[in-house]
PDB file of C-alpha atoms in Angstrom:
ATOM      1  CA  UNK A   1      26.878  17.162  47.786  1.00  0.00           C
ATOM      2  CA  UNK A   2      30.306  18.723  47.413  1.00  0.00           C
ATOM      3  CA  UNK A   3      29.027  21.910  49.052  1.00  0.00           C
ATOM      4  CA  UNK A   4      27.714  20.034  52.114  1.00  0.00           C
ATOM      5  CA  UNK A   5      30.936  18.057  52.411  1.00  0.00           C
ATOM      6  CA  UNK A   6      32.944  21.275  52.347  1.00  0.00           C
ATOM      7  CA  UNK A   7      30.782  22.712  55.144  1.00  0.00           C
ATOM      8  CA  UNK A   8      31.215  19.519  57.166  1.00  0.00           C
ATOM      9  CA  UNK A   9      34.993  19.685  56.810  1.00  0.00           C
ATOM     10  CA  UNK A  10      35.045  23.367  57.705  1.00  0.00           C
ATOM     11  CA  UNK A  11      32.958  22.801  60.844  1.00  0.00           C
ATOM     12  CA  UNK A  12      35.188  19.916  61.922  1.00  0.00           C
ATOM     13  CA  UNK A  13      38.318  22.010  61.328  1.00  0.00           C
ATOM     14  CA  UNK A  14      37.028  24.996  63.314  1.00  0.00           C
ATOM     15  CA  UNK A  15      35.782  22.895  66.234  1.00  0.00           C
ATOM     16  CA  UNK A  16      39.170  21.181  66.345  1.00  0.00           C
ATOM     17  CA  UNK A  17      40.883  24.576  66.459  1.00  0.00           C
ATOM     18  CA  UNK A  18      38.593  25.630  69.318  1.00  0.00           C
ATOM     19  CA  UNK A  19      39.299  22.436  71.269  1.00  0.00           C
ATOM     20  CA  UNK A  20      43.084  22.805  70.935  1.00  0.00           C
ATOM     21  CA  UNK A  21      42.930  26.509  71.778  1.00  0.00           C
ATOM     22  CA  UNK A  22      40.898  25.921  74.938  1.00  0.00           C
ATOM     23  CA  UNK A  23      43.148  23.069  76.028  1.00  0.00           C
ATOM     24  CA  UNK A  24      46.313  25.145  75.595  1.00  0.00           C
ATOM     25  CA  UNK A  25      44.874  28.240  77.264  1.00  0.00           C
ATOM     26  CA  UNK A  26      43.620  26.131  80.157  1.00  0.00           C
ATOM     27  CA  UNK A  27      47.197  25.018  80.828  1.00  0.00           C
ATOM     28  CA  UNK A  28      48.105  28.618  81.633  1.00  0.00           C
ATOM     29  CA  UNK A  29      44.838  29.260  83.488  1.00  0.00           C
ATOM     30  CA  UNK A  30      43.730  31.677  80.760  1.00  0.00           C
ATOM     31  CA  UNK A  31      40.052  31.020  81.295  1.00  0.00           C
ATOM     32  CA  UNK A  32      38.486  34.172  79.827  1.00  0.00           C
ATOM     33  CA  UNK A  33      37.999  32.338  76.547  1.00  0.00           C
ATOM     34  CA  UNK A  34      36.258  29.535  78.431  1.00  0.00           C
ATOM     35  CA  UNK A  35      33.757  32.014  79.849  1.00  0.00           C
ATOM     36  CA  UNK A  36      33.009  33.496  76.445  1.00  0.00           C
ATOM     37  CA  UNK A  37      32.757  29.998  74.936  1.00  0.00           C
ATOM     38  CA  UNK A  38      29.727  29.201  77.103  1.00  0.00           C
ATOM     39  CA  UNK A  39      27.432  31.166  74.800  1.00  0.00           C
ATOM     40  CA  UNK A  40      28.927  29.505  71.721  1.00  0.00           C
ATOM     41  CA  UNK A  41      28.585  26.045  73.294  1.00  0.00           C
ATOM     42  CA  UNK A  42      24.963  26.760  74.233  1.00  0.00           C
ATOM     43  CA  UNK A  43      24.145  27.721  70.642  1.00  0.00           C
ATOM     44  CA  UNK A  44      26.049  24.709  69.300  1.00  0.00           C
ATOM     45  CA  UNK A  45      24.257  22.242  71.590  1.00  0.00           C
ATOM     46  CA  UNK A  46      20.916  23.819  70.730  1.00  0.00           C
ATOM     47  CA  UNK A  47      21.537  23.211  67.038  1.00  0.00           C
ATOM     48  CA  UNK A  48      22.922  19.680  67.379  1.00  0.00           C
ATOM     49  CA  UNK A  49      20.500  18.308  69.994  1.00  0.00           C
ATOM     50  CA  UNK A  50      17.504  20.604  69.633  1.00  0.00           C
ATOM     51  CA  UNK A  51      17.875  22.039  73.131  1.00  0.00           C
ATOM     52  CA  UNK A  52      16.798  25.503  74.240  1.00  0.00           C
ATOM     53  CA  UNK A  53      19.748  26.226  76.497  1.00  0.00           C
ATOM     54  CA  UNK A  54      20.304  29.673  77.969  1.00  0.00           C
ATOM     55  CA  UNK A  55      23.326  31.028  79.810  1.00  0.00           C
ATOM     56  CA  UNK A  56      22.402  30.911  83.494  1.00  0.00           C
ATOM     57  CA  UNK A  57      25.210  33.323  84.377  1.00  0.00           C
ATOM     58  CA  UNK A  58      22.932  36.101  83.146  1.00  0.00           C
ATOM     59  CA  UNK A  59      20.047  35.068  85.403  1.00  0.00           C
ATOM     60  CA  UNK A  60      19.417  36.879  88.678  1.00  0.00           C
ATOM     61  CA  UNK A  61      19.439  33.674  90.707  1.00  0.00           C
ATOM     62  CA  UNK A  62      22.784  32.047  91.475  1.00  0.00           C
ATOM     63  CA  UNK A  63      22.761  28.590  89.893  1.00  0.00           C
ATOM     64  CA  UNK A  64      25.606  26.839  91.674  1.00  0.00           C
ATOM     65  CA  UNK A  65      27.633  24.275  89.679  1.00  0.00           C
ATOM     66  CA  UNK A  66      25.767  24.813  86.392  1.00  0.00           C
ATOM     67  CA  UNK A  67      26.229  27.251  83.522  1.00  0.00           C
ATOM     68  CA  UNK A  68      23.531  26.441  80.954  1.00  0.00           C
ATOM     69  CA  UNK A  69      19.919  25.389  81.363  1.00  0.00           C
ATOM     70  CA  UNK A  70      16.993  24.246  79.229  1.00  0.00           C
ATOM     71  CA  UNK A  71      13.862  25.069  81.212  1.00  0.00           C
ATOM     72  CA  UNK A  72      11.509  23.055  78.996  1.00  0.00           C
ATOM     73  CA  UNK A  73      13.492  19.810  79.063  1.00  0.00           C
ATOM     74  CA  UNK A  74      14.797  20.475  82.582  1.00  0.00           C
ATOM     75  CA  UNK A  75      18.379  19.814  81.483  1.00  0.00           C
ATOM     76  CA  UNK A  76      21.362  21.620  82.996  1.00  0.00           C
ATOM     77  CA  UNK A  77      24.974  21.734  81.821  1.00  0.00           C
ATOM     78  CA  UNK A  78      28.169  22.523  83.612  1.00  0.00           C
ATOM     79  CA  UNK A  79      30.761  23.795  81.123  1.00  0.00           C
ATOM     80  CA  UNK A  80      34.321  23.171  82.279  1.00  0.00           C
ATOM     81  CA  UNK A  81      37.843  22.698  80.976  1.00  0.00           C
ATOM     82  CA  UNK A  82      38.612  20.180  83.748  1.00  0.00           C
ATOM     83  CA  UNK A  83      37.929  16.569  82.760  1.00  0.00           C
ATOM     84  CA  UNK A  84      38.680  14.713  86.001  1.00  0.00           C
ATOM     85  CA  UNK A  85      36.225  12.524  87.902  1.00  0.00           C
ATOM     86  CA  UNK A  86      36.826  14.607  91.024  1.00  0.00           C
ATOM     87  CA  UNK A  87      35.689  17.741  89.190  1.00  0.00           C
ATOM     88  CA  UNK A  88      32.489  16.037  88.066  1.00  0.00           C
ATOM     89  CA  UNK A  89      31.857  14.641  91.556  1.00  0.00           C
ATOM     90  CA  UNK A  90      32.311  18.142  92.935  1.00  0.00           C
ATOM     91  CA  UNK A  91      29.748  19.475  90.446  1.00  0.00           C
ATOM     92  CA  UNK A  92      27.263  16.767  91.441  1.00  0.00           C
ATOM     93  CA  UNK A  93      27.798  17.452  95.142  1.00  0.00           C
ATOM     94  CA  UNK A  94      27.176  21.173  94.664  1.00  0.00           C
ATOM     95  CA  UNK A  95      24.187  20.447  92.424  1.00  0.00           C
ATOM     96  CA  UNK A  96      22.633  18.391  95.223  1.00  0.00           C
ATOM     97  CA  UNK A  97      23.630  20.752  98.034  1.00  0.00           C
ATOM     98  CA  UNK A  98      22.097  23.758  96.269  1.00  0.00           C
ATOM     99  CA  UNK A  99      18.987  21.726  95.331  1.00  0.00           C
ATOM    100  CA  UNK A 100      19.255  22.526  91.637  1.00  0.00           C
ATOM    101  CA  UNK A 101      17.442  19.239  90.966  1.00  0.00           C
ATOM    102  CA  UNK A 102      14.256  21.093  91.908  1.00  0.00           C
ATOM    103  CA  UNK A 103      14.586  22.956  88.604  1.00  0.00           C
ATOM    104  CA  UNK A 104      16.533  20.461  86.472  1.00  0.00           C
ATOM    105  CA  UNK A 105      15.986  16.704  86.257  1.00  0.00           C
ATOM    106  CA  UNK A 106      19.100  15.891  84.221  1.00  0.00           C
ATOM    107  CA  UNK A 107      22.667  17.116  84.777  1.00  0.00           C
ATOM    108  CA  UNK A 108      25.185  17.010  81.956  1.00  0.00           C
ATOM    109  CA  UNK A 109      28.827  18.093  81.805  1.00  0.00           C
ATOM    110  CA  UNK A 110      30.428  19.605  78.720  1.00  0.00           C
ATOM    111  CA  UNK A 111      34.225  19.329  78.709  1.00  0.00           C
ATOM    112  CA  UNK A 112      35.938  22.185  76.873  1.00  0.00           C
ATOM    113  CA  UNK A 113      38.621  20.016  75.284  1.00  0.00           C
ATOM    114  CA  UNK A 114      38.728  16.220  75.535  1.00  0.00           C
ATOM    115  CA  UNK A 115      37.147  14.124  78.256  1.00  0.00           C
ATOM    116  CA  UNK A 116      38.759  11.026  79.741  1.00  0.00           C
ATOM    117  CA  UNK A 117      38.514   7.791  77.779  1.00  0.00           C
ATOM    118  CA  UNK A 118      36.322   6.365  80.527  1.00  0.00           C
ATOM    119  CA  UNK A 119      34.877   7.278  83.907  1.00  0.00           C
ATOM    120  CA  UNK A 120      34.774   4.409  86.372  1.00  0.00           C
ATOM    121  CA  UNK A 121      33.918   6.435  89.444  1.00  0.00           C
ATOM    122  CA  UNK A 122      30.584   6.075  91.170  1.00  0.00           C
ATOM    123  CA  UNK A 123      28.762   9.353  90.632  1.00  0.00           C
ATOM    124  CA  UNK A 124      26.182   9.367  93.429  1.00  0.00           C
ATOM    125  CA  UNK A 125      23.057  11.406  92.671  1.00  0.00           C
ATOM    126  CA  UNK A 126      21.051  10.173  95.683  1.00  0.00           C
ATOM    127  CA  UNK A 127      18.274   9.371  93.219  1.00  0.00           C
ATOM    128  CA  UNK A 128      17.364  13.041  92.931  1.00  0.00           C
ATOM    129  CA  UNK A 129      18.190  13.521  89.230  1.00  0.00           C
ATOM    130  CA  UNK A 130      19.535  11.708  86.179  1.00  0.00           C
ATOM    131  CA  UNK A 131      23.243  11.480  85.427  1.00  0.00           C
ATOM    132  CA  UNK A 132      24.806   8.744  83.305  1.00  0.00           C
ATOM    133  CA  UNK A 133      28.547   9.284  82.713  1.00  0.00           C
ATOM    134  CA  UNK A 134      28.365   7.293  79.472  1.00  0.00           C
ATOM    135  CA  UNK A 135      26.003   9.776  77.829  1.00  0.00           C
ATOM    136  CA  UNK A 136      25.989  12.865  80.051  1.00  0.00           C
ATOM    137  CA  UNK A 137      29.687  13.747  79.827  1.00  0.00           C
ATOM    138  CA  UNK A 138      30.172  15.386  76.443  1.00  0.00           C
ATOM    139  CA  UNK A 139      33.169  17.014  74.782  1.00  0.00           C
ATOM    140  CA  UNK A 140      33.984  18.753  71.516  1.00  0.00           C
ATOM    141  CA  UNK A 141      35.130  15.498  69.824  1.00  0.00           C
ATOM    142  CA  UNK A 142      31.649  14.083  70.573  1.00  0.00           C
ATOM    143  CA  UNK A 143      30.140  16.964  68.627  1.00  0.00           C
ATOM    144  CA  UNK A 144      32.621  16.456  65.798  1.00  0.00           C
ATOM    145  CA  UNK A 145      31.560  12.792  65.505  1.00  0.00           C
ATOM    146  CA  UNK A 146      27.958  13.911  64.986  1.00  0.00           C
ATOM    147  CA  UNK A 147      28.724  16.344  62.172  1.00  0.00           C
ATOM    148  CA  UNK A 148      28.415  13.800  59.293  1.00  0.00           C
ATOM    149  CA  UNK A 149      24.898  12.827  60.447  1.00  0.00           C
ATOM    150  CA  UNK A 150      23.533  16.368  60.771  1.00  0.00           C
ATOM    151  CA  UNK A 151      20.937  17.692  58.367  1.00  0.00           C
ATOM    152  CA  UNK A 152      21.816  20.343  55.764  1.00  0.00           C
ATOM    153  CA  UNK A 153      19.851  22.868  57.826  1.00  0.00           C
ATOM    154  CA  UNK A 154      21.822  22.057  60.973  1.00  0.00           C
ATOM    155  CA  UNK A 155      25.115  22.260  59.088  1.00  0.00           C
ATOM    156  CA  UNK A 156      24.196  25.671  57.723  1.00  0.00           C
ATOM    157  CA  UNK A 157      23.211  26.907  61.191  1.00  0.00           C
ATOM    158  CA  UNK A 158      26.529  25.777  62.674  1.00  0.00           C
ATOM    159  CA  UNK A 159      28.400  27.280  59.738  1.00  0.00           C
ATOM    160  CA  UNK A 160      26.601  30.585  60.345  1.00  0.00           C
ATOM    161  CA  UNK A 161      27.412  30.389  64.062  1.00  0.00           C
ATOM    162  CA  UNK A 162      31.100  29.838  63.286  1.00  0.00           C
ATOM    163  CA  UNK A 163      31.119  32.677  60.764  1.00  0.00           C
ATOM    164  CA  UNK A 164      29.585  35.013  63.323  1.00  0.00           C
ATOM    165  CA  UNK A 165      31.587  34.019  66.402  1.00  0.00           C
ATOM    166  CA  UNK A 166      34.944  33.202  64.819  1.00  0.00           C
ATOM    167  CA  UNK A 167      35.130  35.691  61.968  1.00  0.00           C
ATOM    168  CA  UNK A 168      32.538  38.398  62.649  1.00  0.00           C
ATOM    169  CA  UNK A 169      30.357  37.649  59.627  1.00  0.00           C
ATOM    170  CA  UNK A 170      26.651  38.394  59.747  1.00  0.00           C
ATOM    171  CA  UNK A 171      24.492  35.313  60.313  1.00  0.00           C
ATOM    172  CA  UNK A 172      21.889  36.710  57.920  1.00  0.00           C
ATOM    173  CA  UNK A 173      24.309  36.599  54.989  1.00  0.00           C
ATOM    174  CA  UNK A 174      27.423  34.514  55.533  1.00  0.00           C
ATOM    175  CA  UNK A 175      28.971  35.582  52.249  1.00  0.00           C
ATOM    176  CA  UNK A 176      29.249  39.215  53.342  1.00  0.00           C
ATOM    177  CA  UNK A 177      31.246  40.844  56.113  1.00  0.00           C
ATOM    178  CA  UNK A 178      29.611  42.790  58.907  1.00  0.00           C
ATOM    179  CA  UNK A 179      27.860  46.051  58.171  1.00  0.00           C
ATOM    180  CA  UNK A 180      29.624  49.288  59.033  1.00  0.00           C
ATOM    181  CA  UNK A 181      27.507  49.668  62.179  1.00  0.00           C
ATOM    182  CA  UNK A 182      28.286  46.151  63.362  1.00  0.00           C
ATOM    183  CA  UNK A 183      31.937  46.555  62.444  1.00  0.00           C
ATOM    184  CA  UNK A 184      32.042  49.620  64.670  1.00  0.00           C
ATOM    185  CA  UNK A 185      30.564  47.588  67.490  1.00  0.00           C
ATOM    186  CA  UNK A 186      33.170  44.900  66.893  1.00  0.00           C
ATOM    187  CA  UNK A 187      35.974  47.465  66.940  1.00  0.00           C
ATOM    188  CA  UNK A 188      34.621  48.814  70.234  1.00  0.00           C
ATOM    189  CA  UNK A 189      34.392  45.332  71.740  1.00  0.00           C
ATOM    190  CA  UNK A 190      36.709  44.799  74.661  1.00  0.00           C
ATOM    191  CA  UNK A 191      37.107  42.775  77.809  1.00  0.00           C
ATOM    192  CA  UNK A 192      37.672  44.713  81.019  1.00  0.00           C
ATOM    193  CA  UNK A 193      39.407  42.969  83.894  1.00  0.00           C
ATOM    194  CA  UNK A 194      39.020  44.678  87.251  1.00  0.00           C
ATOM    195  CA  UNK A 195      40.648  43.562  90.481  1.00  0.00           C
ATOM    196  CA  UNK A 196      37.905  42.262  92.760  1.00  0.00           C
ATOM    197  CA  UNK A 197      39.865  40.658  95.609  1.00  0.00           C
ATOM    198  CA  UNK A 198      43.545  40.629  96.516  1.00  0.00           C
ATOM    199  CA  UNK A 199      45.777  38.608  98.821  1.00  0.00           C
ATOM    200  CA  UNK A 200      43.470  35.589  98.742  1.00  0.00           C
ATOM    201  CA  UNK A 201      45.204  32.801 100.726  1.00  0.00           C
ATOM    202  CA  UNK A 202      46.094  29.705  98.715  1.00  0.00           C
ATOM    203  CA  UNK A 203      46.453  26.176 100.041  1.00  0.00           C
ATOM    204  CA  UNK A 204      48.328  23.108  98.860  1.00  0.00           C
ATOM    205  CA  UNK A 205      45.677  20.666 100.125  1.00  0.00           C
ATOM    206  CA  UNK A 206      41.955  20.307  99.305  1.00  0.00           C
ATOM    207  CA  UNK A 207      41.026  20.770 102.976  1.00  0.00           C
ATOM    208  CA  UNK A 208      42.695  24.205 103.002  1.00  0.00           C
ATOM    209  CA  UNK A 209      44.849  23.416 106.015  1.00  0.00           C
ATOM    210  CA  UNK A 210      48.336  23.890 104.534  1.00  0.00           C
ATOM    211  CA  UNK A 211      48.774  27.458 103.352  1.00  0.00           C
ATOM    212  CA  UNK A 212      51.059  27.991 100.357  1.00  0.00           C
ATOM    213  CA  UNK A 213      53.597  30.664 101.219  1.00  0.00           C
ATOM    214  CA  UNK A 214      55.093  33.141  98.784  1.00  0.00           C
ATOM    215  CA  UNK A 215      52.026  33.424  96.562  1.00  0.00           C
ATOM    216  CA  UNK A 216      48.438  34.604  96.884  1.00  0.00           C
ATOM    217  CA  UNK A 217      45.385  34.734  94.681  1.00  0.00           C
ATOM    218  CA  UNK A 218      44.009  37.772  92.898  1.00  0.00           C
ATOM    219  CA  UNK A 219      40.363  37.577  91.817  1.00  0.00           C
ATOM    220  CA  UNK A 220      39.368  39.491  88.694  1.00  0.00           C
ATOM    221  CA  UNK A 221      35.905  40.612  87.672  1.00  0.00           C
ATOM    222  CA  UNK A 222      35.442  40.086  83.932  1.00  0.00           C
ATOM    223  CA  UNK A 223      33.108  42.392  82.002  1.00  0.00           C
ATOM    224  CA  UNK A 224      32.370  42.553  78.301  1.00  0.00           C
ATOM    225  CA  UNK A 225      31.994  45.920  76.565  1.00  0.00           C
ATOM    226  CA  UNK A 226      29.887  47.481  75.174  1.00  0.00           C
ATOM    227  CA  UNK A 227      27.009  46.694  77.504  1.00  0.00           C
ATOM    228  CA  UNK A 228      29.061  46.233  80.674  1.00  0.00           C
ATOM    229  CA  UNK A 229      28.043  42.553  80.720  1.00  0.00           C
ATOM    230  CA  UNK A 230      29.338  40.595  83.688  1.00  0.00           C
ATOM    231  CA  UNK A 231      30.998  37.408  82.419  1.00  0.00           C
ATOM    232  CA  UNK A 232      32.194  36.051  85.738  1.00  0.00           C
ATOM    233  CA  UNK A 233      35.176  35.990  88.070  1.00  0.00           C
ATOM    234  CA  UNK A 234      38.557  34.294  87.740  1.00  0.00           C
ATOM    235  CA  UNK A 235      41.321  33.689  90.265  1.00  0.00           C
ATOM    236  CA  UNK A 236      45.021  33.693  89.401  1.00  0.00           C
ATOM    237  CA  UNK A 237      48.281  33.224  91.331  1.00  0.00           C
ATOM    238  CA  UNK A 238      50.599  36.165  91.841  1.00  0.00           C
ATOM    239  CA  UNK A 239      53.592  37.228  93.879  1.00  0.00           C
ATOM    240  CA  UNK A 240      53.111  40.895  92.969  1.00  0.00           C
ATOM    241  CA  UNK A 241      51.862  43.461  95.484  1.00  0.00           C
ATOM    242  CA  UNK A 242      50.591  46.238  93.214  1.00  0.00           C
ATOM    243  CA  UNK A 243      47.036  44.929  92.874  1.00  0.00           C
ATOM    244  CA  UNK A 244      44.314  47.056  94.454  1.00  0.00           C
ATOM    245  CA  UNK A 245      40.582  46.368  94.434  1.00  0.00           C
ATOM    246  CA  UNK A 246      38.789  48.374  91.763  1.00  0.00           C
ATOM    247  CA  UNK A 247      41.689  48.950  89.372  1.00  0.00           C
ATOM    248  CA  UNK A 248      41.653  47.650  85.817  1.00  0.00           C
ATOM    249  CA  UNK A 249      44.595  45.496  84.836  1.00  0.00           C
ATOM    250  CA  UNK A 250      46.233  44.284  81.649  1.00  0.00           C
ATOM    251  CA  UNK A 251      46.167  40.605  80.643  1.00  0.00           C
ATOM    252  CA  UNK A 252      49.856  39.894  81.302  1.00  0.00           C
ATOM    253  CA  UNK A 253      51.641  36.782  82.547  1.00  0.00           C
ATOM    254  CA  UNK A 254      55.027  35.550  83.701  1.00  0.00           C
ATOM    255  CA  UNK A 255      55.122  32.141  82.034  1.00  0.00           C
ATOM    256  CA  UNK A 256      58.453  31.326  83.692  1.00  0.00           C
ATOM    257  CA  UNK A 257      56.840  31.209  87.135  1.00  0.00           C
ATOM    258  CA  UNK A 258      54.279  28.416  87.313  1.00  0.00           C
ATOM    259  CA  UNK A 259      52.207  26.918  90.095  1.00  0.00           C
ATOM    260  CA  UNK A 260      50.725  23.455  90.434  1.00  0.00           C
ATOM    261  CA  UNK A 261      47.246  22.716  91.717  1.00  0.00           C
ATOM    262  CA  UNK A 262      46.145  24.875  94.645  1.00  0.00           C
ATOM    263  CA  UNK A 263      42.907  25.544  96.513  1.00  0.00           C
ATOM    264  CA  UNK A 264      41.283  28.567  98.160  1.00  0.00           C
ATOM    265  CA  UNK A 265      38.246  29.534 100.182  1.00  0.00           C
ATOM    266  CA  UNK A 266      35.671  31.643  98.381  1.00  0.00           C
ATOM    267  CA  UNK A 267      35.890  35.051 100.123  1.00  0.00           C
ATOM    268  CA  UNK A 268      32.125  35.488  99.827  1.00  0.00           C
ATOM    269  CA  UNK A 269      30.873  32.080 100.970  1.00  0.00           C
ATOM    270  CA  UNK A 270      33.849  30.395 102.642  1.00  0.00           C
ATOM    271  CA  UNK A 271      33.364  27.441 100.294  1.00  0.00           C
ATOM    272  CA  UNK A 272      36.537  25.532  99.400  1.00  0.00           C
ATOM    273  CA  UNK A 273      37.279  25.676  95.680  1.00  0.00           C
ATOM    274  CA  UNK A 274      39.969  24.395  93.359  1.00  0.00           C
ATOM    275  CA  UNK A 275      41.882  27.414  92.077  1.00  0.00           C
ATOM    276  CA  UNK A 276      43.508  25.765  89.038  1.00  0.00           C
ATOM    277  CA  UNK A 277      45.227  22.599  87.920  1.00  0.00           C
ATOM    278  CA  UNK A 278      48.327  24.428  86.738  1.00  0.00           C
ATOM    279  CA  UNK A 279      48.859  28.111  86.103  1.00  0.00           C
ATOM    280  CA  UNK A 280      51.425  30.696  85.141  1.00  0.00           C
ATOM    281  CA  UNK A 281      51.796  33.772  87.359  1.00  0.00           C
ATOM    282  CA  UNK A 282      49.479  36.701  86.676  1.00  0.00           C
ATOM    283  CA  UNK A 283      51.387  40.007  86.652  1.00  0.00           C
ATOM    284  CA  UNK A 284      48.943  42.396  84.931  1.00  0.00           C
ATOM    285  CA  UNK A 285      49.927  46.036  85.297  1.00  0.00           C
ATOM    286  CA  UNK A 286      47.377  48.679  86.240  1.00  0.00           C
ATOM    287  CA  UNK A 287      45.614  50.389  83.344  1.00  0.00           C
ATOM    288  CA  UNK A 288      44.651  54.055  83.535  1.00  0.00           C
ATOM    289  CA  UNK A 289      40.908  54.523  83.058  1.00  0.00           C
TER     290      UNK A 289
END
């Protein structure tokens, strides 16, 4: 019993650390960790709820507004650090517009941090799929509340997942560190950030009518090495002019220059998107290949 209680406490502690870390990084628009957390969240939800979620970012088809999907249960998740009703409404609108309900009958939202205490907005699904804000908006504290009721097998699986993802321990034997081969892979692990788009106009209104002068957006392509795995794209505010498409840049910020919520038009689709809620200025210098 003592052993299981110690695992429960450890899981709760580590999930709390993750929640605080994501919340603090989100304040500075440091969303790389959010991207990498999608795989961890998928595994965690699979263990806790018995889902078979996969990361849709790795699929060939573009699944707008959703990040994870369980094909058998026809459940889709959007994973986001933004907890507002407007963000969830936007996800639902895009889910409907892109007809994702053809593939998934239930949309859920996982908040990477803490959700609002309540959601009183009317989330209109047009009767095309299921979405109940009382049960379909989930956050890390919701998972923490479930920990005491999980089976010993589930607790051990989550403990193994934490050991692997947080500390680099092998899931096959959590008492031992990684093998030399895996350690080498871990040492070679890196995130490459390449400039994808520069001088992206930013706007101070959600209709993108009032351009914000003195700052523009730089879009980075994020790839994980080894394997050259595409992990997505992020946009950041900058006043610097040294960014050129195709160059790799360092992960550097000017935290003394901050920007409130701004919007932009997706250069590929023309779709209006929220750039960030609040962000420091990205100033990453070019890295020699």
